[in-house]
């Protein structure tokens, strides 16, 4: 059996072969998609120019291709012998001259060409034409996908209702279509026995000799026309939400998969057939959810949308970028990390006396240090002593990564939202230095002058609401960190010393920790060290 090589047709520049559309050994017809080619301008399916059995790939997945690159070897189906070809070309000649010779030989097949309009089949409502599945000039079979139609209810490939050569689109990409909308014009070549009809088509003027090359009995070795140029072919993917080729869309339709729910693993997020199959597998392995439940994308019941204006006047304000990022991050951390919060209250009377005695000018400080730099210093020590608090869990949950550096993030409240600058190497800094760095970061944060690197590399976060008030709160861990300390407002409280009540300044603390990494007992030990050092500041010297 003879084999033939299919080459890459004329394309603009080079690109990658990102998908094989058929498997070795498969029977392929002319114009069946062979590979998916993707350049930085477009993505398209390259059709086969010959009919036969795919016996060898000549291009590897992921490798580069350009005009003329050999793609595959096809074993030709032995239906076209030279004799038949000659016969067919005779027919072609005869058909071309049919105007002058209306009566033809009894045995010779003849072709009549008619132009048929394919219209949109019965659909519910209207929608958009988001993709052309074939190119002008392509031979299409009945039921071949013609366009992709997308309404707010569904996305579907509309099949061709006629067989022939696509000569004109009657609907523009992105335009609306509904039942009966004319979609495309197809040149339909039908063969007829002269003996049966006794004469050829009465429309010779519409029978250009070239169209004979589309006759059924010929396997055209026609060049694959991918014109319009690649940049035009990129246009079919009008919907930015779903980036997938026709073959993938077809598979998704067969499997009843909504492509906008599938994560694409191809270049620039293109959805591949394997992604659709993986999605189906995932769905099958998930527990069934009651149909009555309305679910958000994460599988969590969605919040209902409420029209608050029905209850009174409202004002809507778009969230700042920082607020949106915080919202997403907090949700991610809250949902992904199993939190436990441990509360404590420390007598910081001695620290308060020390702060009161402290003369900032002696240490080059502008003002007395607040309690925060002391807390940072003590936390830095505790992180060194209990390294699992200075760790992160790998994304697959298999490895604990111990950080050898100690960087502590400080939650800072700004008019634009919450930011967390990170004090680097906090364990190597004095109270004066920590104090200065907090002040600098707070000023930069409020002036929106923090740089990305100022907020990166944190190991542990402290959120101090001491200046604002509150008796305690449960801070959300700033993942992938594994713990966070919340500091609430200190208060003078009466403390029983065995004989009498004495005033003491009590500082409420709350330690939230990731229970996958830290056990309650570990948290207790960590908190106990922090407690001791804050209660007896001399311990920090040890
Ligand atoms: N108890 C009582 N008073 C406290 C206190 C506490 N725990 N912590 C601070 N204070 C006092 C300070 O001593 C200071 O008093 P003086 O003016 O008399 O010196 C005053 O409150 C203001 O302190 P501060 O806020 O300027 O300084 P700080 O070092 O305590 O905190 C900073 C700095 C940047 C962390 C803080 O200003 C801030 O932005 N905190 C908000 C953090 C936040 O929003 N966390 C919530 C995150 S979750 O939404």
PDB file of C-alpha atoms and ligand atoms in Angstrom, residues 355 370-372 410-413 418 438 442 446 463-468 487-490 507, ligand 1:
ATOM      1  CA  UNK A 355       8.438  51.223  79.223  1.00  0.00           C
ATOM      2  CA  UNK A 370       5.035  50.473  72.329  1.00  0.00           C
ATOM      3  CA  UNK A 371       4.521  46.945  73.550  1.00  0.00           C
ATOM      4  CA  UNK A 372       4.658  45.649  69.953  1.00  0.00           C
ATOM      5  CA  UNK A 410       2.959  43.084  61.046  1.00  0.00           C
ATOM      6  CA  UNK A 411      -0.665  43.718  60.090  1.00  0.00           C
ATOM      7  CA  UNK A 412      -1.045  47.429  59.373  1.00  0.00           C
ATOM      8  CA  UNK A 413      -4.385  49.127  59.021  1.00  0.00           C
ATOM      9  CA  UNK A 418      -5.022  45.793  55.467  1.00  0.00           C
ATOM     10  CA  UNK A 438       7.465  49.389  62.573  1.00  0.00           C
ATOM     11  CA  UNK A 442       3.373  51.958  59.084  1.00  0.00           C
ATOM     12  CA  UNK A 446      -0.439  54.510  54.903  1.00  0.00           C
ATOM     13  CA  UNK A 463      -1.939  41.435  64.342  1.00  0.00           C
ATOM     14  CA  UNK A 464      -2.182  44.089  67.024  1.00  0.00           C
ATOM     15  CA  UNK A 465      -5.512  45.735  67.678  1.00  0.00           C
ATOM     16  CA  UNK A 466      -4.240  47.063  70.996  1.00  0.00           C
ATOM     17  CA  UNK A 467      -4.594  50.697  70.033  1.00  0.00           C
ATOM     18  CA  UNK A 468      -8.175  50.151  68.877  1.00  0.00           C
ATOM     19  CA  UNK A 487      -2.881  41.172  70.433  1.00  0.00           C
ATOM     20  CA  UNK A 488      -5.871  42.946  71.966  1.00  0.00           C
ATOM     21  CA  UNK A 489      -6.022  45.991  74.233  1.00  0.00           C
ATOM     22  CA  UNK A 490      -4.325  45.734  77.633  1.00  0.00           C
ATOM     23  CA  UNK A 507      -2.585  41.902  77.878  1.00  0.00           C
TER      24      UNK A 507
HETATM   25  N1  LIG B   1      -2.968  47.716  74.632  1.00  0.00           N
HETATM   26  C1  LIG B   1      -3.100  48.996  74.987  1.00  0.00           C
HETATM   27  N2  LIG B   1      -2.547  50.004  74.293  1.00  0.00           N
HETATM   28  C2  LIG B   1      -1.834  49.701  73.198  1.00  0.00           C
HETATM   29  C3  LIG B   1      -1.652  48.390  72.775  1.00  0.00           C
HETATM   30  C4  LIG B   1      -2.249  47.384  73.545  1.00  0.00           C
HETATM   31  N3  LIG B   1      -2.140  46.109  73.222  1.00  0.00           N
HETATM   32  N4  LIG B   1      -0.912  48.408  71.669  1.00  0.00           N
HETATM   33  C5  LIG B   1      -0.642  49.672  71.378  1.00  0.00           C
HETATM   34  N5  LIG B   1      -1.195  50.449  72.314  1.00  0.00           N
HETATM   35  C6  LIG B   1      -1.097  51.882  72.413  1.00  0.00           C
HETATM   36  C7  LIG B   1       0.330  52.315  72.182  1.00  0.00           C
HETATM   37  O1  LIG B   1       1.107  52.221  73.334  1.00  0.00           O
HETATM   38  C8  LIG B   1       0.130  53.720  71.721  1.00  0.00           C
HETATM   39  O2  LIG B   1      -0.101  54.544  72.835  1.00  0.00           O
HETATM   40  P1  LIG B   1       0.602  55.940  72.986  1.00  0.00           P
HETATM   41  O3  LIG B   1       0.097  56.761  71.875  1.00  0.00           O
HETATM   42  O4  LIG B   1       0.175  56.369  74.322  1.00  0.00           O
HETATM   43  O5  LIG B   1       2.076  55.668  72.880  1.00  0.00           O
HETATM   44  C9  LIG B   1      -1.175  53.624  70.912  1.00  0.00           C
HETATM   45  O6  LIG B   1      -1.823  52.465  71.373  1.00  0.00           O
HETATM   46  C10 LIG B   1      -0.988  53.568  69.427  1.00  0.00           C
HETATM   47  O7  LIG B   1      -0.084  52.558  69.113  1.00  0.00           O
HETATM   48  P2  LIG B   1       0.277  52.316  67.596  1.00  0.00           P
HETATM   49  O8  LIG B   1      -0.819  51.620  66.947  1.00  0.00           O
HETATM   50  O9  LIG B   1       0.712  53.594  67.009  1.00  0.00           O
HETATM   51  O10 LIG B   1       1.588  51.450  67.661  1.00  0.00           O
HETATM   52  P3  LIG B   1       1.772  49.881  67.716  1.00  0.00           P
HETATM   53  O11 LIG B   1       3.241  49.692  67.743  1.00  0.00           O
HETATM   54  O12 LIG B   1       1.029  49.259  68.818  1.00  0.00           O
HETATM   55  O13 LIG B   1       1.154  49.332  66.341  1.00  0.00           O
HETATM   56  C11 LIG B   1       0.725  49.206  64.013  1.00  0.00           C
HETATM   57  C12 LIG B   1       1.658  49.722  65.099  1.00  0.00           C
HETATM   58  C13 LIG B   1       1.244  49.691  62.685  1.00  0.00           C
HETATM   59  C14 LIG B   1       0.729  47.696  64.030  1.00  0.00           C
HETATM   60  C15 LIG B   1      -0.706  49.674  64.291  1.00  0.00           C
HETATM   61  O14 LIG B   1      -0.730  51.088  64.227  1.00  0.00           O
HETATM   62  C16 LIG B   1      -1.763  49.115  63.414  1.00  0.00           C
HETATM   63  O15 LIG B   1      -1.920  49.499  62.251  1.00  0.00           O
HETATM   64  N6  LIG B   1      -2.545  48.187  63.936  1.00  0.00           N
HETATM   65  C17 LIG B   1      -3.689  47.614  63.216  1.00  0.00           C
HETATM   66  C18 LIG B   1      -3.442  46.205  62.921  1.00  0.00           C
HETATM   67  C19 LIG B   1      -4.718  45.587  62.386  1.00  0.00           C
HETATM   68  O16 LIG B   1      -5.539  46.218  61.737  1.00  0.00           O
HETATM   69  N7  LIG B   1      -4.885  44.323  62.697  1.00  0.00           N
HETATM   70  C20 LIG B   1      -6.087  43.647  62.372  1.00  0.00           C
HETATM   71  C21 LIG B   1      -5.812  42.649  61.372  1.00  0.00           C
HETATM   72  S1  LIG B   1      -7.182  41.634  61.114  1.00  0.00           S
HETATM   73  O17 LIG B   1      -8.204  42.629  60.444  1.00  0.00           O
END
